[in-house]
Short mmCIF file of C-alpha atoms in Angstrom, two decimals:
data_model
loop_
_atom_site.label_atom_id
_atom_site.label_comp_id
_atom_site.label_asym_id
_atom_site.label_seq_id
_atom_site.Cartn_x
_atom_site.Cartn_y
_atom_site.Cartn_z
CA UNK A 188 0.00 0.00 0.00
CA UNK A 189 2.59 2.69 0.96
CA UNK A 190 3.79 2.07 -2.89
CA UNK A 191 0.98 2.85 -4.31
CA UNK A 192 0.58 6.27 -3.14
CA UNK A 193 4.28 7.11 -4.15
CA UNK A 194 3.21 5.61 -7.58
CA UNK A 195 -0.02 7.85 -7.27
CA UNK A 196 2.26 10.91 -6.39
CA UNK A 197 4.40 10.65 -9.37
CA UNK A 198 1.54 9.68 -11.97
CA UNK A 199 -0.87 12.83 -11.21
CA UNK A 200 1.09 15.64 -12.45
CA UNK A 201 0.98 14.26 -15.88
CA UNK A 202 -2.55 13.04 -15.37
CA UNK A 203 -3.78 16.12 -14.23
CA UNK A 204 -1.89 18.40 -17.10
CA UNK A 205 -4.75 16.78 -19.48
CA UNK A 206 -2.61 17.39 -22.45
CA UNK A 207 -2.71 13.49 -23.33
CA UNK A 208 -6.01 10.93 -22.78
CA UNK A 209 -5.60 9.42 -19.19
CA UNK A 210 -5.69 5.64 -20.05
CA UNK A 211 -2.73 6.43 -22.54
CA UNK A 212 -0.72 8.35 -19.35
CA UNK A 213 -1.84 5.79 -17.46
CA UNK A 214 -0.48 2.59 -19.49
CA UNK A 215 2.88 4.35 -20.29
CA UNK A 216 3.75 4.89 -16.44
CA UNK A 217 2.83 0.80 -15.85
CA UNK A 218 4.99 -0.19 -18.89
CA UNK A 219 7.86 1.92 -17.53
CA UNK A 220 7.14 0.28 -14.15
CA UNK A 221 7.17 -3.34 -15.17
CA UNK A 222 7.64 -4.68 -11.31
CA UNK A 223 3.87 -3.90 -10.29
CA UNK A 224 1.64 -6.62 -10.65
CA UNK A 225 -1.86 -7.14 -11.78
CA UNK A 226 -3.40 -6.19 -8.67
CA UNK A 227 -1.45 -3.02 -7.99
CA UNK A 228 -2.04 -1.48 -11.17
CA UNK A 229 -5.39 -2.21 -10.43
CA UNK A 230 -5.82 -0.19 -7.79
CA UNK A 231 -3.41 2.55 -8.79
CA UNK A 232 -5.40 2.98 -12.10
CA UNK A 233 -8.67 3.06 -10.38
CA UNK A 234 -7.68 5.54 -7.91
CA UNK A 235 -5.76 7.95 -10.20
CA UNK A 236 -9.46 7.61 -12.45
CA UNK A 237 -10.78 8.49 -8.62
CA UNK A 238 -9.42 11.42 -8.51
CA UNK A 239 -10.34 12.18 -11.69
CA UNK A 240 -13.95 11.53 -11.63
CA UNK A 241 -13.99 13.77 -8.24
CA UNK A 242 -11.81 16.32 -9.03
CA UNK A 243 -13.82 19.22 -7.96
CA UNK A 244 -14.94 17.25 -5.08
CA UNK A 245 -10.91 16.13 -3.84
CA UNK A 246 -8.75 19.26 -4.92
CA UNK A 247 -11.41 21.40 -2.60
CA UNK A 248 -11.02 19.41 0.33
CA UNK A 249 -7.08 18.68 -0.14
CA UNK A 250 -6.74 22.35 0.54
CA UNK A 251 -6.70 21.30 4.52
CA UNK A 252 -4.53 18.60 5.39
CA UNK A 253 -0.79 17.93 6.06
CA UNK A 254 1.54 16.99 3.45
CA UNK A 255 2.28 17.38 -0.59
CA UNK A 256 -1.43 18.29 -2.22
CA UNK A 257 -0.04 15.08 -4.57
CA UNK A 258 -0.44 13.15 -1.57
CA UNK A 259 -3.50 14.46 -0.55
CA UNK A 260 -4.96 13.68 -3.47
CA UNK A 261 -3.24 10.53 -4.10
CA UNK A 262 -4.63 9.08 -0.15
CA UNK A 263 -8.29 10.47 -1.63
CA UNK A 264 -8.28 8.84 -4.69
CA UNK A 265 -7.11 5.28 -2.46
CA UNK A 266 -9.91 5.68 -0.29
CA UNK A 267 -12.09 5.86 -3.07
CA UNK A 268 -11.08 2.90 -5.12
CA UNK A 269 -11.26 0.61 -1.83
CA UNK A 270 -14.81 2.27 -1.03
CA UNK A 271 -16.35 2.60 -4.44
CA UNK A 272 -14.03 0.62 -6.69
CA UNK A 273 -14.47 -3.04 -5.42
CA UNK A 274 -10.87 -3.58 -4.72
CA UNK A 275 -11.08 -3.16 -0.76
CA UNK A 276 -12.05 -5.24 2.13
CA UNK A 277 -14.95 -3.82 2.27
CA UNK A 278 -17.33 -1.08 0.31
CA UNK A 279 -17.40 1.19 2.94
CA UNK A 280 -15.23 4.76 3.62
CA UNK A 281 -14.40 3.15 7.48
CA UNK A 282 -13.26 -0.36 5.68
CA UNK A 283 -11.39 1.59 3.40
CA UNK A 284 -9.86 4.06 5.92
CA UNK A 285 -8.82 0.89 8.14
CA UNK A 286 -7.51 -0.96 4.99
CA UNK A 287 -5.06 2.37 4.73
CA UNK A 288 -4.23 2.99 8.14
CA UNK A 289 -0.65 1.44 8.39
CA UNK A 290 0.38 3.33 5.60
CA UNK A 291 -0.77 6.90 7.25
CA UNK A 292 1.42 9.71 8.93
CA UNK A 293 0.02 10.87 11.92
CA UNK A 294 -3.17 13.46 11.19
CA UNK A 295 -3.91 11.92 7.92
CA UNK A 296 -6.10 9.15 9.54
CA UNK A 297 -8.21 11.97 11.52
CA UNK A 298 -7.92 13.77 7.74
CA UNK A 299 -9.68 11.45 6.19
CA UNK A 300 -12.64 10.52 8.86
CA UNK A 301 -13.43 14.32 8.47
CA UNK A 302 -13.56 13.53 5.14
CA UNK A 303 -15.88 10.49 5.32
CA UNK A 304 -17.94 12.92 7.18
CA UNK A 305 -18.66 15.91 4.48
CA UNK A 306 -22.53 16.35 3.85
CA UNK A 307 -22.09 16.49 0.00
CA UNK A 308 -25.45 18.87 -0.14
CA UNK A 309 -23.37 21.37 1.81
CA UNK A 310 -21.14 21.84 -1.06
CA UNK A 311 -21.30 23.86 -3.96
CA UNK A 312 -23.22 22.12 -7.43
CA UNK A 313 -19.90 22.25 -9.45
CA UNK A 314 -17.99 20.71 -6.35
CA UNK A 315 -20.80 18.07 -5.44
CA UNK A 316 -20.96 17.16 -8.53
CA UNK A 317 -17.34 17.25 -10.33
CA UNK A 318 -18.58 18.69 -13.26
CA UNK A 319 -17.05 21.53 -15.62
CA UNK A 320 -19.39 24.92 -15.39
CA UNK A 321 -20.49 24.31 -19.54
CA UNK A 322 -21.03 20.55 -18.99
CA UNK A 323 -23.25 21.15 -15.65
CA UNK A 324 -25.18 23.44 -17.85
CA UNK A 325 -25.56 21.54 -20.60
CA UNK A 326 -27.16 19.09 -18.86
CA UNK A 327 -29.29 21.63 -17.13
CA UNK A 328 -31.33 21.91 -20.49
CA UNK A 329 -30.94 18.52 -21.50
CA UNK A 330 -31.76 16.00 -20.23
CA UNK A 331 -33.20 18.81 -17.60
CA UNK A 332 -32.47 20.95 -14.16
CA UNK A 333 -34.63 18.16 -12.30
CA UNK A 334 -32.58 14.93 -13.59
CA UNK A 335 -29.16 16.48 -14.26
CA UNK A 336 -27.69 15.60 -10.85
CA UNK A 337 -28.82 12.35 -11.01
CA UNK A 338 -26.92 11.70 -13.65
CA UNK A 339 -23.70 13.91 -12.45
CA UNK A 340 -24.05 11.15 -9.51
CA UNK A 341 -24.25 7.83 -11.95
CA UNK A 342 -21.23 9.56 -13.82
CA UNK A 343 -18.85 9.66 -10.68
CA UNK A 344 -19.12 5.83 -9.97
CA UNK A 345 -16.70 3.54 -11.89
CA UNK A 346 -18.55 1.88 -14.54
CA UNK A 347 -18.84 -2.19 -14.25
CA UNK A 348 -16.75 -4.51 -16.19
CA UNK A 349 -19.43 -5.75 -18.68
CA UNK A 350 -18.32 -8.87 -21.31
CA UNK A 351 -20.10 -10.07 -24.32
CA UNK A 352 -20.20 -13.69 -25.17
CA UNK A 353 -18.90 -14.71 -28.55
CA UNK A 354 -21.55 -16.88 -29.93
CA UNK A 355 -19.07 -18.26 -32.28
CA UNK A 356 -17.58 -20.59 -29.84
CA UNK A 357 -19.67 -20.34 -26.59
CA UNK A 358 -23.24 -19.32 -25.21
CA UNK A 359 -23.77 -16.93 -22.05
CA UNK A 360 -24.35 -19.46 -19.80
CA UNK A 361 -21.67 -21.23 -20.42
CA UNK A 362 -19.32 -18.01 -20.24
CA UNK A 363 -21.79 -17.28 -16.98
CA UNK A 364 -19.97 -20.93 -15.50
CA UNK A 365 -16.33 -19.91 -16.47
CA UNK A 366 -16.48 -16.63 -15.03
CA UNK A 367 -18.07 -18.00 -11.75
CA UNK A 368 -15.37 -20.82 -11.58
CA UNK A 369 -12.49 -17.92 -11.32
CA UNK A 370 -13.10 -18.01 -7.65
CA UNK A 371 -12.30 -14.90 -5.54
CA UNK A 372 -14.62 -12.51 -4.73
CA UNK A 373 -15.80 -12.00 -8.47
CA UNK A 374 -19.29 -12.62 -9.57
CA UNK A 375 -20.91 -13.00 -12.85
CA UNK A 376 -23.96 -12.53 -13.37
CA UNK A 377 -26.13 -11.72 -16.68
CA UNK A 378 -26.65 -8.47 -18.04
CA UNK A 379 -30.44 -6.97 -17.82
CA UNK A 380 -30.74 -6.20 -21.31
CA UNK A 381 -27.94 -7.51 -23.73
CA UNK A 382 -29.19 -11.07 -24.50
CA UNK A 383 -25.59 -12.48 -24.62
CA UNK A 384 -24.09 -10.21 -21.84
CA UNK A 385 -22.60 -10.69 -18.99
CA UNK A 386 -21.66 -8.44 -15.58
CA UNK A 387 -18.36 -9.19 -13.46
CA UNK A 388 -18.75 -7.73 -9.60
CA UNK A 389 -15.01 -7.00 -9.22
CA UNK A 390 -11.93 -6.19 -11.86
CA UNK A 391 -10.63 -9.79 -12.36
CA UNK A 392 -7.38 -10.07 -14.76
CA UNK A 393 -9.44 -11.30 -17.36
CA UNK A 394 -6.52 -11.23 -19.89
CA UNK A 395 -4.68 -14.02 -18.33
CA UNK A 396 -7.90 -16.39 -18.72
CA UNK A 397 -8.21 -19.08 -20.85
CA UNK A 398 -11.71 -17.88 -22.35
CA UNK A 399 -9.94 -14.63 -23.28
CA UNK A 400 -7.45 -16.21 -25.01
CA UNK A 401 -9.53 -19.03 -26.85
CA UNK A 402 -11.81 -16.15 -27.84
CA UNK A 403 -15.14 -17.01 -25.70
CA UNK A 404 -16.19 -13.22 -24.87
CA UNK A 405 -14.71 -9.65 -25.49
CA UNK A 406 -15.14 -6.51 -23.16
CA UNK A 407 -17.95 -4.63 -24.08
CA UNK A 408 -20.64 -2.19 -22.42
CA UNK A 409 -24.15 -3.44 -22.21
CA UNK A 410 -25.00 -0.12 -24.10
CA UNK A 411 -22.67 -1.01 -26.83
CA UNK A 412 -23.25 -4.93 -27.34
CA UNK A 413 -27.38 -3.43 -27.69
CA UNK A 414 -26.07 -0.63 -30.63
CA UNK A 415 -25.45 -3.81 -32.85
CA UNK A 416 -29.15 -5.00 -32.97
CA UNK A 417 -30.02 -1.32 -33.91
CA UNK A 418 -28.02 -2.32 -37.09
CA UNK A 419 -29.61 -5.57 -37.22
CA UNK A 420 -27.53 -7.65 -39.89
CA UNK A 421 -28.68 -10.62 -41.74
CA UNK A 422 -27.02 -13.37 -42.82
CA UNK A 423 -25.20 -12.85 -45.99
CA UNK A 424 -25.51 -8.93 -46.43
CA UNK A 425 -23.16 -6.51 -47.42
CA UNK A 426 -22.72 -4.27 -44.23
CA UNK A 427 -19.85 -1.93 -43.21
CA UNK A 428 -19.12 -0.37 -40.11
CA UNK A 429 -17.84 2.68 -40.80
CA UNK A 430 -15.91 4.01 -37.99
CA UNK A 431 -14.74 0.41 -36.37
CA UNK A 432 -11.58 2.00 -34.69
CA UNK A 433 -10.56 -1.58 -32.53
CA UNK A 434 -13.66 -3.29 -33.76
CA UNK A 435 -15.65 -4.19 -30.59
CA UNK A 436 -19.02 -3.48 -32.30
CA UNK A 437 -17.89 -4.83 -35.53
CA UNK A 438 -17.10 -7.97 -33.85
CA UNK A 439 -20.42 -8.01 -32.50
CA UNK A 440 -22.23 -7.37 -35.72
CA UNK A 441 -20.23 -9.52 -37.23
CA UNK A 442 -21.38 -12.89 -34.38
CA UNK A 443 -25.01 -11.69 -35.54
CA UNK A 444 -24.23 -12.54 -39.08
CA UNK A 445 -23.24 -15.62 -38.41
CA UNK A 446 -19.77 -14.97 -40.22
CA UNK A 447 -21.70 -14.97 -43.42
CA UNK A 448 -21.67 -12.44 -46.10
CA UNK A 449 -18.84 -9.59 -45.85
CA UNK A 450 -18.00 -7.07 -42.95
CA UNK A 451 -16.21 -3.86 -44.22
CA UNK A 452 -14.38 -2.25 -41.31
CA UNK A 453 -13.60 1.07 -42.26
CA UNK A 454 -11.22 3.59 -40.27
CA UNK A 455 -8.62 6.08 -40.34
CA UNK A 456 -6.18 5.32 -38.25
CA UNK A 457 -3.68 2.18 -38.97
CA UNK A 458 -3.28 1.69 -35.62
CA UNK A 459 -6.42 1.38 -34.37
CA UNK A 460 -7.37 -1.36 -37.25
CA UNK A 461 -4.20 -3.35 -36.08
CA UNK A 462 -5.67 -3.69 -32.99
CA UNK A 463 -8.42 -4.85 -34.29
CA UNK A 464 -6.42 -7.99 -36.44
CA UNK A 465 -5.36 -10.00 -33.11
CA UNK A 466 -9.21 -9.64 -31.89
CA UNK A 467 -10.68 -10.89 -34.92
CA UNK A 468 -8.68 -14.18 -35.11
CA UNK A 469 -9.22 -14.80 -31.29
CA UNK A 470 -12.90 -14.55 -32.57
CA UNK A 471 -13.60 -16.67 -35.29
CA UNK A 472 -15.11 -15.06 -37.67
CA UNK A 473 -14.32 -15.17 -41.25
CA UNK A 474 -16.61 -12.49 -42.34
CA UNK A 475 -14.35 -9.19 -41.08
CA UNK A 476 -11.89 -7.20 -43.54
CA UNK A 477 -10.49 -4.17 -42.33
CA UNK A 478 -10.16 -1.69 -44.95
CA UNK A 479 -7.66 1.55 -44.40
CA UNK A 480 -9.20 4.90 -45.73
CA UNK A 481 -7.48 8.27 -45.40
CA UNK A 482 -10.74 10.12 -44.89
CA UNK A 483 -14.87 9.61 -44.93
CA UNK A 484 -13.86 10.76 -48.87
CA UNK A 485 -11.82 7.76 -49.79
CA UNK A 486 -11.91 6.65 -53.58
CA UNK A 487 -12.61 3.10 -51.61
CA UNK A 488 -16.04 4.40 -50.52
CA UNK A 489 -16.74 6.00 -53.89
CA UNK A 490 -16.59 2.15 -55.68
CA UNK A 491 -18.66 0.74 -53.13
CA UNK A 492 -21.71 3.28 -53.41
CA UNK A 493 -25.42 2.13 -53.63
CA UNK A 494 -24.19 -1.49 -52.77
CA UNK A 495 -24.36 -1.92 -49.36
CA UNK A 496 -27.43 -3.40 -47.17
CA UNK A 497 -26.31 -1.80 -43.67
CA UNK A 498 -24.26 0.74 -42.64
CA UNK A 499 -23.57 1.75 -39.11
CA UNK A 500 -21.52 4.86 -38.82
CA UNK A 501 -20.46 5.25 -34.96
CA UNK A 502 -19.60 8.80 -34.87
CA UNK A 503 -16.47 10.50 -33.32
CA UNK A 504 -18.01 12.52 -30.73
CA UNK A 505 -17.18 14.02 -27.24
CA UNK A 506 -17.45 10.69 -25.01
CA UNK A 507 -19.64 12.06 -22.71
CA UNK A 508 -21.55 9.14 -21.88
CA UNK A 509 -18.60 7.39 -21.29
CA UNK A 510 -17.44 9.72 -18.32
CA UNK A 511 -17.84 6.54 -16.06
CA UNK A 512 -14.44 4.99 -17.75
CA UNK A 513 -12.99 7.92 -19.18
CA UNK A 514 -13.44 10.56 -16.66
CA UNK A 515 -10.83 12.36 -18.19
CA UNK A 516 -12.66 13.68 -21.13
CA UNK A 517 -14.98 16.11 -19.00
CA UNK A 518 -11.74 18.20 -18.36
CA UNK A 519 -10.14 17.65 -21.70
CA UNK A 520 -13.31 18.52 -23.64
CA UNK A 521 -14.84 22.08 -24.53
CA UNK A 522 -17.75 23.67 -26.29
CA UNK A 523 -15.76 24.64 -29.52
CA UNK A 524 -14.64 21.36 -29.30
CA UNK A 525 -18.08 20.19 -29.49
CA UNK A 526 -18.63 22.28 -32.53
CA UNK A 527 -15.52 21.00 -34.94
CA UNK A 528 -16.86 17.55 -34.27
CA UNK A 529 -20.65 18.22 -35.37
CA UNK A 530 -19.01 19.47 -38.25
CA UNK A 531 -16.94 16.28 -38.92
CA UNK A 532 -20.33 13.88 -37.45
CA UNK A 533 -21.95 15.52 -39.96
CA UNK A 534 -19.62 14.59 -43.06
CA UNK A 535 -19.12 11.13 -42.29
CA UNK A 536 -22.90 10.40 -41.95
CA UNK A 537 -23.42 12.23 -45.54
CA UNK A 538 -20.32 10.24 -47.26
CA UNK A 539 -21.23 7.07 -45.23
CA UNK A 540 -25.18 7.46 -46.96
CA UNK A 541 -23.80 7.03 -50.21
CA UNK A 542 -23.01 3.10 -49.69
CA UNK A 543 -26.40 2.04 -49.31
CA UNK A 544 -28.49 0.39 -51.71
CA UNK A 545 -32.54 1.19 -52.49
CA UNK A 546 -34.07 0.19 -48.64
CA UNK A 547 -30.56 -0.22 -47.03
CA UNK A 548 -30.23 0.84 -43.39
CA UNK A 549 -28.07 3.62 -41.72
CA UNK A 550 -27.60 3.70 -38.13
CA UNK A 551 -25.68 7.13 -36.88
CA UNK A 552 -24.89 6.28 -33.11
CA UNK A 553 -22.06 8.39 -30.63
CA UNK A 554 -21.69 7.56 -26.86
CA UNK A 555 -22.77 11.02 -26.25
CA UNK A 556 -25.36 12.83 -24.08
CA UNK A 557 -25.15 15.42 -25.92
CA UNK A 558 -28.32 17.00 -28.35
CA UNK A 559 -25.85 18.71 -30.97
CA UNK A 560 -24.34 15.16 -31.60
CA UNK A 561 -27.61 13.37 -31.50
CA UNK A 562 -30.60 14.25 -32.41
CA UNK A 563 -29.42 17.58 -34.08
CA UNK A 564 -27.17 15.91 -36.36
CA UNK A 565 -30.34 13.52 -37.21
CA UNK A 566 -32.41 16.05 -37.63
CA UNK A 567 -30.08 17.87 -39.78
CA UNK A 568 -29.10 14.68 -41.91
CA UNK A 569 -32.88 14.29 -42.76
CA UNK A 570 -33.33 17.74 -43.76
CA UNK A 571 -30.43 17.45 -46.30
CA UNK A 572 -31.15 14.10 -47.54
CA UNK A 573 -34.60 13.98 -49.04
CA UNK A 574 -34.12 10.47 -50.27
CA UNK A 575 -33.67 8.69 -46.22
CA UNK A 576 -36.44 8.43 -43.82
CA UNK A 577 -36.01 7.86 -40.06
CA UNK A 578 -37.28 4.62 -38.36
CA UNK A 579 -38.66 4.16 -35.07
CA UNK A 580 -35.97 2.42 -32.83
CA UNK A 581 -38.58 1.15 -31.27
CA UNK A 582 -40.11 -0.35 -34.45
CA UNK A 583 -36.30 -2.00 -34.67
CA UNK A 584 -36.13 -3.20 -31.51
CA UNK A 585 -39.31 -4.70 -30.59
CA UNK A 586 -38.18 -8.38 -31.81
CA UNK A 587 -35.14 -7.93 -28.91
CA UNK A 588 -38.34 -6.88 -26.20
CA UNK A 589 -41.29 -8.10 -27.05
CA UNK A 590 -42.95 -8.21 -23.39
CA UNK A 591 -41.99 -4.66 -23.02
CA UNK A 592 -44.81 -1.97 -24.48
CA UNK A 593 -41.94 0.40 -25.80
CA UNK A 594 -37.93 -1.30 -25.94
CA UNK A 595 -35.50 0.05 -23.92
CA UNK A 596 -34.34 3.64 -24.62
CA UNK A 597 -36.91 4.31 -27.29
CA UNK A 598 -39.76 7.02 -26.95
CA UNK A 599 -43.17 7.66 -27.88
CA UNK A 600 -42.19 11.49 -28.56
CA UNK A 601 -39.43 10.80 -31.40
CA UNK A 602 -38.47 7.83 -33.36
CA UNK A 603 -34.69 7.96 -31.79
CA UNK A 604 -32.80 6.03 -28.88
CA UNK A 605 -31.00 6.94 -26.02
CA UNK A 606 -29.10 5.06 -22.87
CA UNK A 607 -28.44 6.81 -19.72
CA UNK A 608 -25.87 5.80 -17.09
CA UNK A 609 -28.14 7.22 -14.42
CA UNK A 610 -31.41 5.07 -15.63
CA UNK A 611 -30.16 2.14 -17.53
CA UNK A 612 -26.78 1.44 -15.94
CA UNK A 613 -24.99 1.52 -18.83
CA UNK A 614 -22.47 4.14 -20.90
CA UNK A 615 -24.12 6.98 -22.13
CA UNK A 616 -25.52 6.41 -26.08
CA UNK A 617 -27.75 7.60 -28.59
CA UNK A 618 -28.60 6.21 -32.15
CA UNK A 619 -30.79 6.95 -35.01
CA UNK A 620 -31.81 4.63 -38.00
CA UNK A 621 -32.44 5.52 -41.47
CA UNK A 622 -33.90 3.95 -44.06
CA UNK A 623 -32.82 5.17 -47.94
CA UNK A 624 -36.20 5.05 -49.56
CA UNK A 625 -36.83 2.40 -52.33
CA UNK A 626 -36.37 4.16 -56.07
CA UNK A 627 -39.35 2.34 -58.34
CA UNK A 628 -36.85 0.81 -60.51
CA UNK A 629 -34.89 -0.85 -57.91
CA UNK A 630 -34.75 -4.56 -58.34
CA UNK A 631 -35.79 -6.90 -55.06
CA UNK A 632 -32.55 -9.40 -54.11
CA UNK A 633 -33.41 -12.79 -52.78
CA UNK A 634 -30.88 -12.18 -49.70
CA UNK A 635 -30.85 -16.22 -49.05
CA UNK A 636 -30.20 -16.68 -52.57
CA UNK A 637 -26.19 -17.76 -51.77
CA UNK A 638 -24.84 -17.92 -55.40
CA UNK A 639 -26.24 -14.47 -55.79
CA UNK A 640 -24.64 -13.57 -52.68
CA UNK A 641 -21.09 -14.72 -53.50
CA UNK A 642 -21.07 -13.14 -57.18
CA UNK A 643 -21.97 -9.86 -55.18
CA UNK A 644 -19.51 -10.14 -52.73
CA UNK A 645 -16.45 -11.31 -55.12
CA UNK A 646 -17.20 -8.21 -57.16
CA UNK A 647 -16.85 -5.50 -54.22
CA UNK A 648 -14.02 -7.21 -52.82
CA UNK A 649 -12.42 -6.29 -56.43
CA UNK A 650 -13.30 -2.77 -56.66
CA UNK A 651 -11.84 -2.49 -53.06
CA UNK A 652 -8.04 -3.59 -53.97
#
């Protein structure tokens, strides 16, 4: 323990500079530190993304207190990840407090009872509730004054380690066994909503596992494993994903085709689509080809227009749903940044419309809260593109609830969808699907017709050398 304040102490002024994105700070200091094991970079990472989730809250009260205000902070952020963060004896402040005393200096123990003790009401909103002055009022008007501290309150606890089961090789209950037979104090339990979900209670070192390796589940939000049925692939379509970056949803869309037909994943960054090379072949599938463009107006796209089924075009956006994991970005982030993306969301969506055939579905999604991301850049898209029509996501999503009188994160009012940490216990997300309407001369393809399927697909795969 007295380590892993020292380690704290030396990671947060980096952390805190914000110039760089915290996990990337985060996994340089561990690879220059190769002595720590598992379970101390677990709780050195969850308390330096502590301190980061509660920054208003910590650097306020670190004011008092003896010592470096790195320590102060770095003792804080501790007594959160052994409180909040699962990795203590208990999930209480006094547990955690006793799990820390025999690494205090005298005072610090007192310190941090007074601490314990602050009546969070008494504070001011900003403080209370970590946020950034723009952010707190953005969600003042959206989702609302009467609901925004709510979710200020979902966004300060570390999200939970959610896995989807690769259907490929394994089913959820059988992944449900494995993860129980780790032992420990993990649990695994099923996800509400995500049919092939699952939850782990605690931050096991699921890379070391046998399942991992063999390819039986990936790591993937509940909100995001429920974006792919918004797509809804069928066997043997043409469907790209058209901002896959490491491919977690294009894995997933990819398990729902059955590895049939072809998977385009399209990005713009090498990098990211290596990562995404070792994680397809753990998987299975056969269906996935990563395709390198230099921007959303690559000749590549061009050659593939008006022959594509589905499309999902996962946005770059602001992250702000994803606060829970990368607390970092409500810091880094600022209104004009908000405004160069919507400019960007806005392009790829109109060059990503182009691929689709007569009927073929677009799906825009971000892991945003945000309206100018969401249903703005919807609204917009429609208004410029005469020849698309939106459909209900709750139209699309009925087959995945059918005992439920509207699906999760749909609404009567408008035909979009939306996730909320503070309601649905998941990352923040939105999505909207499209439909480009049928010209009168289009011709209807038998999609289970297999030989017409292959011809197709042996033809784009040309044009895309």
């Amino acid at each position: 323990m007295p380590q892993h304040a020292i380690h704290l102490e030396r990671l947060l002024p980096e952390l805190l500079s914000f110039e760089q994105p915290a996990d990337r700070v985060v996994s340089r200091y561990f690879r220059a530190e190769p002595q720590l094991g598992n379970r101390d970079r677990a709780l050195i990472a969850e308390s330096a993304f502590a301190i980061l989730r509660r920054k208003n809250e910590f650097s306020q009260f670190a004011v008092s207190g003896e010592g470096s205000q790195a320590r102060r902070l770095a003792l804080l952020g501790l007594l959160s990840a052994l409180s909040e963060g699962g990795l203590g004896s208990a999930n209480r402040a006094e547990s955690a407090i006793a799990d820390l005393a025999h690494v205090l200096k005298p005072g610090e123990y007192e310190w941090l009872q007074r601490f314990a003790t602050v009546d969070p009401a008494a504070l001011n909103p900003l403080v209370r509730n970590n946020l950034p002055e723009w952010l707190w009022d953005a969600f003042g008007k959206y989702p609302g004054e009467d609901t925004r501290e709510e979710l200020a309150k979902a966004l300060m606890h570390p999200a939970l380690l959610d896995l989807r089961a690769n259907t490929m090789k394994t089913t959820r209950e059988e992944l449900l066994v494995q993860m129980n037979a780790l032992g420990g104090r993990y649990q695994a339990i099923p996800t509400p909503y995500a049919p092939d979900g699952v939850r782990i209670m605690g931050k096991p070192a699921l890379q070391n596992t046998a399942g991992f390796k063999a390819g039986m589940f990936e790591v993937q939000d509940e909100g995001s494993q429920l974006l792919a049925y918004l797509l809804a692939p069928k066997r043997g379509e043409m469907v790209v994903d058209f901002c896959a970056g490491a491919g977690g949803k294009t894995l997933a869309i990819g398990a729902l085709m059955r590895s049939t037909g072809r998977l385009y994943a399209l990005d713009t960054s090498e990098r990211r689509l290596a990562n995404l090379k070792p994680r397809q072949a753990r998987s299975g599938l056969s269906n996935v080809h990563p395709v390198w463009i230099d921007s959303e107006n690559d000749s590549k796209i061009k050659r593939l227009a008006g022959k594509i089924d589905r499309v999902l075009v996962d946005a770059p956006c602001s992250g702000m749903g994803t606060l829970r994991r990368n607390p970092d970005l409500k810091w880094r982030q600022t209104p004009e940044g908000v405004l160069e993306l919507n400019e960007k969301q806005m392009n790829i969506l109109s060059s990503a419309s182009r691929l689709l055939k007569p009927g073929g579905r677009l799906v825009y999604a971000t892991c945003s809260l945000l309206p100018q991301e969401n249903q703005q850049i919807a609204e917009a898209f429609l208004e410029k593109h005469p020849n698309f029509e939106a459909v209900p996501a709750a139209e699309v999503l009925k087959p995945l609830f059918p005992k439920d009188k509207l699906p999760l994160g749909c609404s009567l009012d408008n035909p979009w969808w939306q996730l909320w940490p503070h309601i649905h216990g998941t990352d923040g997300f939105f999505g909207a699907v499209f439909q480009k309407k049928a010209s009168v001369s289009a011709l209807t393809v038998d999609k289970d017709d297999e030989k017409s399927v292959k011809v197709k697909s042996k033809k784009v795969v040309k044009e895309l050398k």
